[in-house]
Short mmCIF file of C-alpha atoms and ligand atoms in Angstrom, two decimals:
data_model
loop_
_atom_site.label_atom_id
_atom_site.label_comp_id
_atom_site.label_asym_id
_atom_site.label_seq_id
_atom_site.Cartn_x
_atom_site.Cartn_y
_atom_site.Cartn_z
CA MET A 1 168.14 22.09 94.53
CA PHE A 2 164.77 21.46 92.40
CA LYS A 3 163.27 19.01 94.79
CA PHE A 4 164.28 20.96 97.67
CA VAL A 5 162.34 24.60 95.91
CA ILE A 6 159.53 22.32 95.56
CA VAL A 7 159.31 20.88 98.93
CA LYS A 8 159.90 24.34 100.47
CA LEU A 9 156.60 25.27 98.13
CA VAL A 10 154.77 22.87 100.09
CA VAL A 11 155.26 23.66 103.71
CA PHE A 12 154.89 27.37 102.25
CA LEU A 13 151.89 26.33 101.28
CA CYS A 14 150.84 24.24 103.56
CA ILE A 15 151.68 26.87 106.36
CA SER A 16 150.06 29.27 104.53
CA CYS A 17 147.00 27.19 104.10
CA ALA A 18 146.66 26.31 107.42
CA SER A 19 146.65 30.09 108.36
CA HIS A 20 144.09 30.85 105.99
CA THR A 21 142.28 27.50 108.00
CA GLU A 22 142.55 29.13 111.41
CA GLN A 23 141.57 32.74 110.01
CA HIS A 24 138.18 31.44 108.51
CA LYS A 25 137.46 30.02 111.58
CA VAL A 26 138.49 33.39 113.31
CA ASN A 27 135.97 35.02 110.71
CA ILE A 28 133.22 32.16 111.38
CA HIS A 29 133.56 33.08 115.19
CA ASN A 30 133.41 36.60 114.70
CA ARG A 31 130.12 36.56 112.23
CA LEU A 32 128.29 34.73 115.00
CA LEU A 33 125.84 36.14 117.48
CA THR A 34 127.89 35.31 120.69
CA LEU A 35 125.59 35.00 124.03
CA ASP A 36 127.31 33.91 127.95
CA ALA A 37 124.28 32.59 129.53
CA HIS A 38 126.28 33.70 132.98
CA LEU A 39 128.18 36.54 133.65
CA ASP A 40 129.14 37.39 137.02
CA THR A 41 130.18 40.61 135.99
CA PRO A 42 128.39 42.69 138.03
CA ALA A 43 129.53 41.79 140.54
CA LEU A 44 132.84 43.81 139.53
CA LEU A 45 130.98 46.71 138.28
CA VAL A 46 130.13 47.59 142.14
CA ARG A 47 133.76 47.82 143.56
CA PRO A 48 135.13 52.15 143.71
CA ASP A 49 138.26 50.83 140.86
CA PHE A 50 136.23 48.32 137.60
CA ASP A 51 135.69 50.29 135.11
CA ILE A 52 133.95 48.08 132.54
CA MET A 53 135.20 50.04 129.46
CA GLN A 54 139.02 49.44 130.84
CA GLU A 55 140.59 46.64 129.15
CA HIS A 56 142.13 44.60 132.48
CA SER A 57 143.97 41.62 132.88
CA HIS A 58 143.30 38.59 134.94
CA ASP A 59 146.66 38.41 135.86
CA HIS A 60 146.71 41.57 136.94
CA ASP A 61 142.96 41.69 138.73
CA PHE A 62 141.35 38.76 138.45
CA SER A 63 138.70 39.52 136.04
CA GLN A 64 137.80 38.13 132.98
CA VAL A 65 135.30 40.60 131.27
CA ASP A 66 135.45 44.09 130.13
CA TRP A 67 134.51 45.72 126.95
CA PRO A 68 137.49 45.83 124.97
CA ARG A 69 138.42 42.26 125.79
CA MET A 70 134.51 41.48 124.73
CA GLU A 71 135.89 42.54 121.07
CA LYS A 72 139.14 40.77 121.35
CA GLY A 73 137.14 37.33 121.89
CA GLY A 74 134.53 38.20 119.90
CA LEU A 75 131.82 38.11 122.88
CA ASP A 76 128.26 39.75 121.83
CA GLY A 77 126.62 39.62 125.00
CA GLY A 78 124.81 37.56 127.18
CA PHE A 79 123.12 36.72 130.33
CA TRP A 80 124.54 39.60 133.49
CA VAL A 81 123.93 38.22 136.92
CA ILE A 82 122.22 39.51 139.89
CA TYR A 83 123.73 36.97 142.37
CA THR A 84 123.47 36.96 145.79
CA PRO A 85 125.08 34.33 148.62
CA GLN A 86 122.67 32.15 150.43
CA GLY A 87 122.22 33.96 153.85
CA PRO A 88 119.94 33.35 156.76
CA LEU A 89 116.16 32.22 155.92
CA ASN A 90 114.63 35.40 157.90
CA ALA A 91 112.69 38.63 157.93
CA ASP A 92 115.18 40.69 158.91
CA ALA A 93 118.22 38.92 155.97
CA TYR A 94 115.73 38.83 153.12
CA LYS A 95 115.08 42.66 153.79
CA SER A 96 118.74 43.59 153.42
CA ASN A 97 119.51 40.75 150.42
CA ARG A 98 116.64 43.03 148.43
CA ASP A 99 118.16 45.68 149.10
CA THR A 100 121.31 43.98 147.78
CA ALA A 101 119.99 42.51 145.06
CA LEU A 102 118.31 45.98 143.81
CA LEU A 103 121.49 47.80 143.71
CA ARG A 104 123.03 45.18 142.03
CA ALA A 105 120.27 45.59 138.80
CA MET A 106 120.97 49.12 139.44
CA ALA A 107 124.31 49.02 138.88
CA ILE A 108 124.10 46.87 134.89
CA GLN A 109 121.36 49.38 134.77
CA THR A 110 124.10 52.26 135.13
CA MET A 111 126.40 50.20 132.91
CA VAL A 112 123.91 50.78 130.46
CA SER A 113 123.09 54.49 131.38
CA VAL A 114 126.49 55.55 131.23
CA ASN A 115 127.96 54.03 128.24
CA PRO A 116 124.94 54.61 126.32
CA ASP A 117 126.79 53.69 122.72
CA THR A 118 128.60 50.27 123.72
CA PHE A 119 125.89 48.36 125.64
CA GLU A 120 122.15 47.91 125.25
CA LEU A 121 119.05 46.56 127.83
CA ALA A 122 117.87 43.85 126.19
CA THR A 123 114.34 41.99 126.90
CA VAL A 124 113.23 40.29 124.43
CA ALA A 125 114.89 37.56 121.93
CA GLU A 126 114.65 39.99 118.98
CA ASP A 127 116.70 42.44 121.06
CA ALA A 128 119.71 40.66 120.30
CA HIS A 129 120.54 40.79 116.89
CA ARG A 130 118.93 43.83 116.90
CA ILE A 131 121.72 45.16 119.47
CA THR A 132 124.33 43.70 117.58
CA ASN A 133 123.27 45.03 114.28
CA ILE A 134 123.86 48.83 115.69
CA GLY A 135 127.39 47.53 116.87
CA LYS A 136 126.46 47.11 120.73
CA LYS A 137 126.42 44.68 123.18
CA VAL A 138 124.05 42.67 124.26
CA VAL A 139 122.77 43.35 128.54
CA TYR A 140 120.32 40.31 129.50
CA ILE A 141 119.62 40.33 133.56
CA SER A 142 119.53 36.76 134.85
CA MET A 143 119.42 36.18 139.01
CA GLU A 144 120.88 33.61 140.65
CA ASN A 145 119.90 32.56 143.50
CA ALA A 146 116.39 33.78 144.07
CA TYR A 147 116.83 33.77 147.62
CA PRO A 148 116.76 38.25 147.90
CA LEU A 149 113.11 37.82 146.87
CA GLY A 150 112.30 36.50 150.78
CA GLU A 151 108.59 35.10 150.37
CA ASP A 152 107.10 38.23 148.42
CA LEU A 153 106.88 36.91 145.07
CA SER A 154 105.74 39.94 144.11
CA LEU A 155 109.03 41.30 144.14
CA LEU A 156 109.85 39.18 141.12
CA THR A 157 107.30 41.81 138.67
CA THR A 158 110.00 44.47 140.24
CA PHE A 159 112.75 42.72 139.13
CA TYR A 160 110.80 42.26 136.11
CA LYS A 161 110.45 45.44 135.34
CA LEU A 162 114.13 46.02 135.50
CA GLY A 163 115.00 43.65 133.23
CA LEU A 164 114.86 40.32 134.54
CA ARG A 165 114.44 37.78 132.09
CA MET A 166 116.21 34.62 133.94
CA LEU A 167 116.01 32.73 136.91
CA GLY A 168 117.82 30.12 139.42
CA PRO A 169 115.62 29.42 142.62
CA VAL A 170 119.04 28.74 144.81
CA HIS A 171 122.66 28.50 144.65
CA PHE A 172 124.90 26.36 147.06
CA LYS A 173 122.62 25.85 149.60
CA ASN A 174 118.87 24.98 150.56
CA ASN A 175 116.66 27.85 150.90
CA GLN A 176 113.11 28.72 151.26
CA PHE A 177 112.58 27.81 147.45
CA GLY A 178 113.86 24.74 147.42
CA ASP A 179 117.10 22.63 147.32
CA SER A 180 120.59 23.06 146.33
CA SER A 181 123.45 20.48 144.59
CA THR A 182 125.85 21.01 147.11
CA ASP A 183 123.96 21.91 150.61
CA PRO A 184 126.01 19.58 152.87
CA GLN A 185 122.66 18.77 154.34
CA GLY A 186 120.97 16.68 151.56
CA SER A 187 117.79 18.07 149.70
CA ILE A 188 115.14 19.02 152.31
CA TRP A 189 112.16 19.44 150.15
CA GLY A 190 112.68 16.58 147.93
CA GLY A 191 112.73 19.63 144.92
CA LEU A 192 110.97 22.55 144.73
CA SER A 193 109.35 23.49 147.86
CA PRO A 194 105.44 25.42 147.98
CA LEU A 195 107.07 28.20 147.89
CA GLY A 196 109.51 27.03 145.24
CA LYS A 197 106.71 25.67 143.15
CA GLN A 198 104.86 29.76 143.43
CA LEU A 199 107.84 30.77 141.76
CA VAL A 200 107.99 28.88 139.22
CA ALA A 201 104.47 29.62 138.09
CA GLU A 202 105.28 33.47 138.73
CA ALA A 203 108.12 33.52 136.57
CA ASN A 204 105.73 31.73 134.32
CA ARG A 205 103.23 33.98 134.38
CA LEU A 206 105.82 36.72 133.55
CA GLY A 207 107.77 34.85 130.81
CA ILE A 208 111.32 34.19 133.12
CA VAL A 209 113.13 31.26 132.44
CA LEU A 210 113.94 29.12 135.09
CA ASP A 211 117.22 28.52 135.56
CA GLY A 212 118.29 24.85 136.92
CA SER A 213 121.87 25.84 137.61
CA HIS A 214 123.25 24.28 141.35
CA GLY A 215 120.29 23.24 141.50
CA HIS A 216 119.37 19.63 143.28
CA ASP A 217 119.09 16.79 140.67
CA LEU A 218 115.28 16.72 142.25
CA LEU A 219 114.62 20.79 141.90
CA LEU A 220 115.79 20.25 138.11
CA GLU A 221 113.49 17.47 137.60
CA ASP A 222 111.01 19.76 139.28
CA LEU A 223 111.82 22.71 137.12
CA ILE A 224 111.80 20.43 134.14
CA ASN A 225 107.98 19.37 135.05
CA LEU A 226 106.67 22.45 136.69
CA SER A 227 107.34 24.95 134.29
CA LYS A 228 104.98 25.67 131.54
CA THR A 229 108.57 26.86 128.94
CA PRO A 230 111.64 25.13 128.85
CA VAL A 231 114.17 25.36 131.12
CA ILE A 232 118.03 26.29 131.13
CA LEU A 233 120.49 25.04 132.73
CA SER A 234 122.69 28.13 133.00
CA HIS A 235 126.38 27.07 134.03
CA THR A 236 126.42 23.15 134.46
CA GLY A 237 128.77 20.28 133.04
CA THR A 238 128.63 16.54 132.70
CA LYS A 239 128.77 13.83 135.33
CA THR A 240 130.01 11.08 133.27
CA ILE A 241 133.20 13.12 132.84
CA TYR A 242 133.32 14.30 136.19
CA ASP A 243 130.82 13.20 139.02
CA HIS A 244 130.47 16.12 140.93
CA PRO A 245 127.43 17.27 142.59
CA ARG A 246 127.58 20.65 140.22
CA ASN A 247 127.09 18.30 137.49
CA ILE A 248 124.38 16.32 136.25
CA ASP A 249 123.95 12.88 134.47
CA ASP A 250 123.23 11.81 130.93
CA THR A 251 119.52 10.54 132.14
CA LEU A 252 118.82 14.17 133.25
CA LEU A 253 120.62 15.59 130.78
CA LYS A 254 118.08 13.83 127.83
CA LYS A 255 115.52 14.76 130.35
CA LEU A 256 116.29 18.28 129.97
CA ALA A 257 116.38 18.31 126.23
CA ASP A 258 114.13 16.03 126.13
CA SER A 259 112.05 18.80 127.04
CA GLY A 260 113.24 21.32 125.00
CA GLY A 261 115.89 22.46 127.20
CA VAL A 262 119.37 24.00 127.01
CA ILE A 263 122.28 23.56 129.04
CA HIS A 264 125.41 26.14 128.68
CA VAL A 265 128.75 24.63 129.69
CA ASN A 266 130.72 25.46 132.74
CA ALA A 267 134.41 26.25 132.81
CA TYR A 268 134.53 26.23 136.51
CA SER A 269 137.77 24.43 136.80
CA ALA A 270 137.05 22.30 140.46
CA TYR A 271 133.88 20.76 138.43
CA LEU A 272 135.65 19.93 135.46
CA THR A 273 138.08 17.33 137.04
CA LYS A 274 139.92 16.45 140.00
CA LEU A 275 141.78 18.46 141.52
CA PRO A 276 145.49 18.09 143.66
CA ASN A 277 145.35 19.99 147.02
CA ASN A 278 146.67 23.20 147.02
CA PRO A 279 146.69 23.50 150.84
CA GLU A 280 149.32 26.07 150.99
CA ARG A 281 147.21 28.65 148.97
CA GLN A 282 144.19 27.50 150.67
CA LYS A 283 145.74 28.54 154.54
CA ALA A 284 147.39 32.12 152.31
CA TYR A 285 143.76 32.72 151.31
CA GLN A 286 142.05 32.18 155.19
CA ASP A 287 145.23 34.56 156.13
CA LEU A 288 144.03 37.16 153.66
CA PHE A 289 140.81 37.08 154.87
CA GLU A 290 141.69 37.42 158.30
CA LYS A 291 143.60 40.46 157.10
CA PHE A 292 140.49 42.38 154.99
CA GLY A 293 137.18 40.90 156.62
CA ARG A 294 134.85 39.72 153.83
CA ASN A 295 133.24 42.44 153.97
CA TRP A 296 134.07 43.51 150.69
CA SER A 297 130.98 46.04 149.46
CA THR A 298 132.34 48.97 152.01
CA PHE A 299 135.68 48.43 150.54
CA ASP A 300 137.22 51.78 149.72
CA THR A 301 139.76 52.71 146.65
CA GLU A 302 142.43 52.54 148.48
CA THR A 303 141.44 49.19 150.62
CA TRP A 304 140.81 47.49 147.23
CA GLN A 305 143.55 48.59 145.82
CA ALA A 306 145.56 46.89 148.94
CA LEU A 307 143.36 43.60 148.61
CA LYS A 308 144.20 43.23 145.14
CA GLN A 309 147.82 43.81 145.57
CA ALA A 310 147.87 40.64 148.43
CA ARG A 311 145.81 38.76 146.08
CA TYR A 312 148.33 39.69 143.46
CA GLN A 313 151.20 38.14 145.32
CA LEU A 314 149.63 35.49 146.71
CA ASP A 315 148.85 34.44 143.33
CA LYS A 316 152.06 34.45 142.47
CA LYS A 317 153.55 32.52 145.20
CA HIS A 318 150.94 30.13 145.34
CA PRO A 319 149.11 29.96 141.45
CA ALA A 320 146.31 28.19 141.20
CA ILE A 321 145.64 24.64 139.94
CA LYS A 322 143.19 25.22 136.80
CA ALA A 323 141.63 22.13 134.29
CA SER A 324 142.65 22.29 131.46
CA PHE A 325 141.21 23.81 127.95
CA GLU A 326 141.29 19.97 127.08
CA ASP A 327 139.06 19.04 130.49
CA TYR A 328 136.44 21.96 129.63
CA MET A 329 136.05 20.43 125.98
CA GLN A 330 135.66 17.13 127.12
CA HIS A 331 132.72 18.13 128.80
CA PHE A 332 131.27 20.41 126.10
CA LEU A 333 131.79 17.36 123.62
CA HIS A 334 130.06 15.02 125.61
CA ILE A 335 127.19 16.77 126.06
CA LEU A 336 126.82 17.14 123.07
CA ASN A 337 126.96 14.12 122.08
CA VAL A 338 124.40 13.07 124.20
CA VAL A 339 121.52 15.77 123.09
CA GLY A 340 123.08 17.52 119.92
CA PRO A 341 123.36 20.95 119.28
CA LYS A 342 120.17 22.55 119.36
CA HIS A 343 120.45 21.66 123.12
CA VAL A 344 123.68 23.01 124.22
CA GLY A 345 125.38 26.30 124.79
CA VAL A 346 128.27 28.39 127.04
CA GLY A 347 127.90 30.29 130.10
CA ALA A 348 131.79 29.57 131.32
CA ASP A 349 130.41 31.41 134.58
CA TRP A 350 133.15 34.64 133.77
CA ASP A 351 134.13 36.51 137.37
CA GLY A 352 131.94 33.70 139.00
CA GLY A 353 134.86 30.75 139.43
CA GLY A 354 135.27 29.96 135.74
CA GLY A 355 138.68 29.67 132.94
CA VAL A 356 141.15 26.99 132.55
CA VAL A 357 144.51 26.49 131.73
CA GLU A 358 144.28 28.66 128.05
CA MET A 359 141.06 30.42 128.56
CA MET A 360 141.16 32.00 131.43
CA ASP A 361 139.24 35.12 130.19
CA ILE A 362 136.52 36.05 127.11
CA SER A 363 139.36 36.61 124.60
CA THR A 364 140.25 33.68 123.86
CA LEU A 365 136.45 32.45 123.18
CA PRO A 366 136.96 31.42 119.67
CA LEU A 367 138.93 28.39 120.94
CA ILE A 368 135.72 26.80 121.31
CA THR A 369 134.54 27.73 118.42
CA GLU A 370 137.70 26.91 116.53
CA ARG A 371 137.83 23.39 118.78
CA LEU A 372 133.58 22.98 117.54
CA LEU A 373 134.47 23.68 113.86
CA ASN A 374 137.45 20.35 113.57
CA GLU A 375 135.43 18.02 115.28
CA GLY A 376 132.98 18.63 112.43
CA TYR A 377 130.22 20.41 114.01
CA SER A 378 129.09 23.75 111.45
CA GLU A 379 128.39 27.34 110.92
CA GLN A 380 124.61 26.62 111.21
CA ASP A 381 125.59 24.22 114.85
CA LEU A 382 127.99 27.45 116.50
CA ALA A 383 125.55 29.69 115.55
CA ASP A 384 122.58 27.50 117.17
CA ILE A 385 125.17 27.15 120.57
CA TRP A 386 126.80 30.76 120.65
CA SER A 387 123.15 32.29 120.70
CA ASN A 388 119.90 30.74 118.88
CA ASN A 389 119.35 28.38 121.16
CA VAL A 390 119.00 30.30 124.21
CA LEU A 391 117.33 33.08 122.25
CA ARG A 392 114.86 30.23 121.68
CA LEU A 393 114.22 29.59 125.34
CA LEU A 394 113.49 33.15 125.98
CA LYS A 395 110.91 33.94 123.31
CA GLN A 396 109.35 31.04 124.35
CA ALA A 397 108.92 32.10 127.91
CA LYS A 398 107.63 35.48 126.23
CA ASP A 399 104.89 33.62 124.30
CA TYR A 400 103.88 31.70 127.02
CA ALA A 401 103.68 34.75 128.94
CA ASP A 402 101.56 36.79 126.35
CA SER A 403 99.18 33.73 126.24
CA VAL A 404 98.35 33.81 129.75
CA ASN A 405 98.60 37.75 130.35
ZN1 ZN B 1 127.43 29.65 139.85
#
């Protein structure tokens, strides 16, 4: 009997000890300043039915970021993206996409201005700590695809004045600035185009961090060689774990880190591991797009509700096949092994297609911290990963701009 009591006591102590340790890790996560380098949520801000202050559920509407879930997942903010899909390279298209990008920037500004006690626009590295210390969320602005700048680099100043501090030249296809990693044509410029090289100089002059995600390997090499300040990959993985054009190999990874750059690890399932084909789902999505069209920006609330409902039903019938959290962490841990915690961060592509089983929205972010602590990384390493590294790049970009202006 006595022995039984002892065993029970030891079991109880172990359980309470384990939960104490888990709580300790969550506490560490909560006291870190946490920034994600690539939040695609501004694409939702322009929808009539989306309120950033309300809690949503990914199962229900596929969204992954809002203020209540930022609180739950201990996310202090990040880079909110002005994204434009690649379109034709001509003056009319440049003009209309410029306007779309300006409206996206305004949507971010509006999110901040209508919720002044919750969000604050950040433009320099020091802003992040100041803003979190007063209990608000940090809103840096970045641009994914410089396409809407057309051939008028003076527009970059306009976006800089609107708060832009990070810029990726390309998206899925080659454009006027350079080569994409996923254009079926392959490289046409050999990296950056002549205009792309001018874009780098202009971004440096203004103090905007250059982002090589989506860029062809040759474009990333050009960025590393030409940029006066270190380059970021805001959402990218490693080819060593899964050989996909959106990921980079260890040689380029080391080159990025040697030049002071940082890679933020992407959680986009199709780039993390080989997923089985899902033809029924693909067909169902094709039918859905045929029915509703793709001009989502013109939808009224009713059409949105109908589309949301149809997507919800489709997802229940043909669920998406996602990579696992472990697949994500394999990328994370390999990259950490190669370049160390001073050159790594988190950029999970939330609201842009990111998310893995167990981590489908930002409310589960403490899982990353917990896993890295279990792997032996220290609280200081975690502080670097979650924000110090990207803030260092911002500061270097600004210091350079101050030195030349
Ligand atoms: Zn992307």
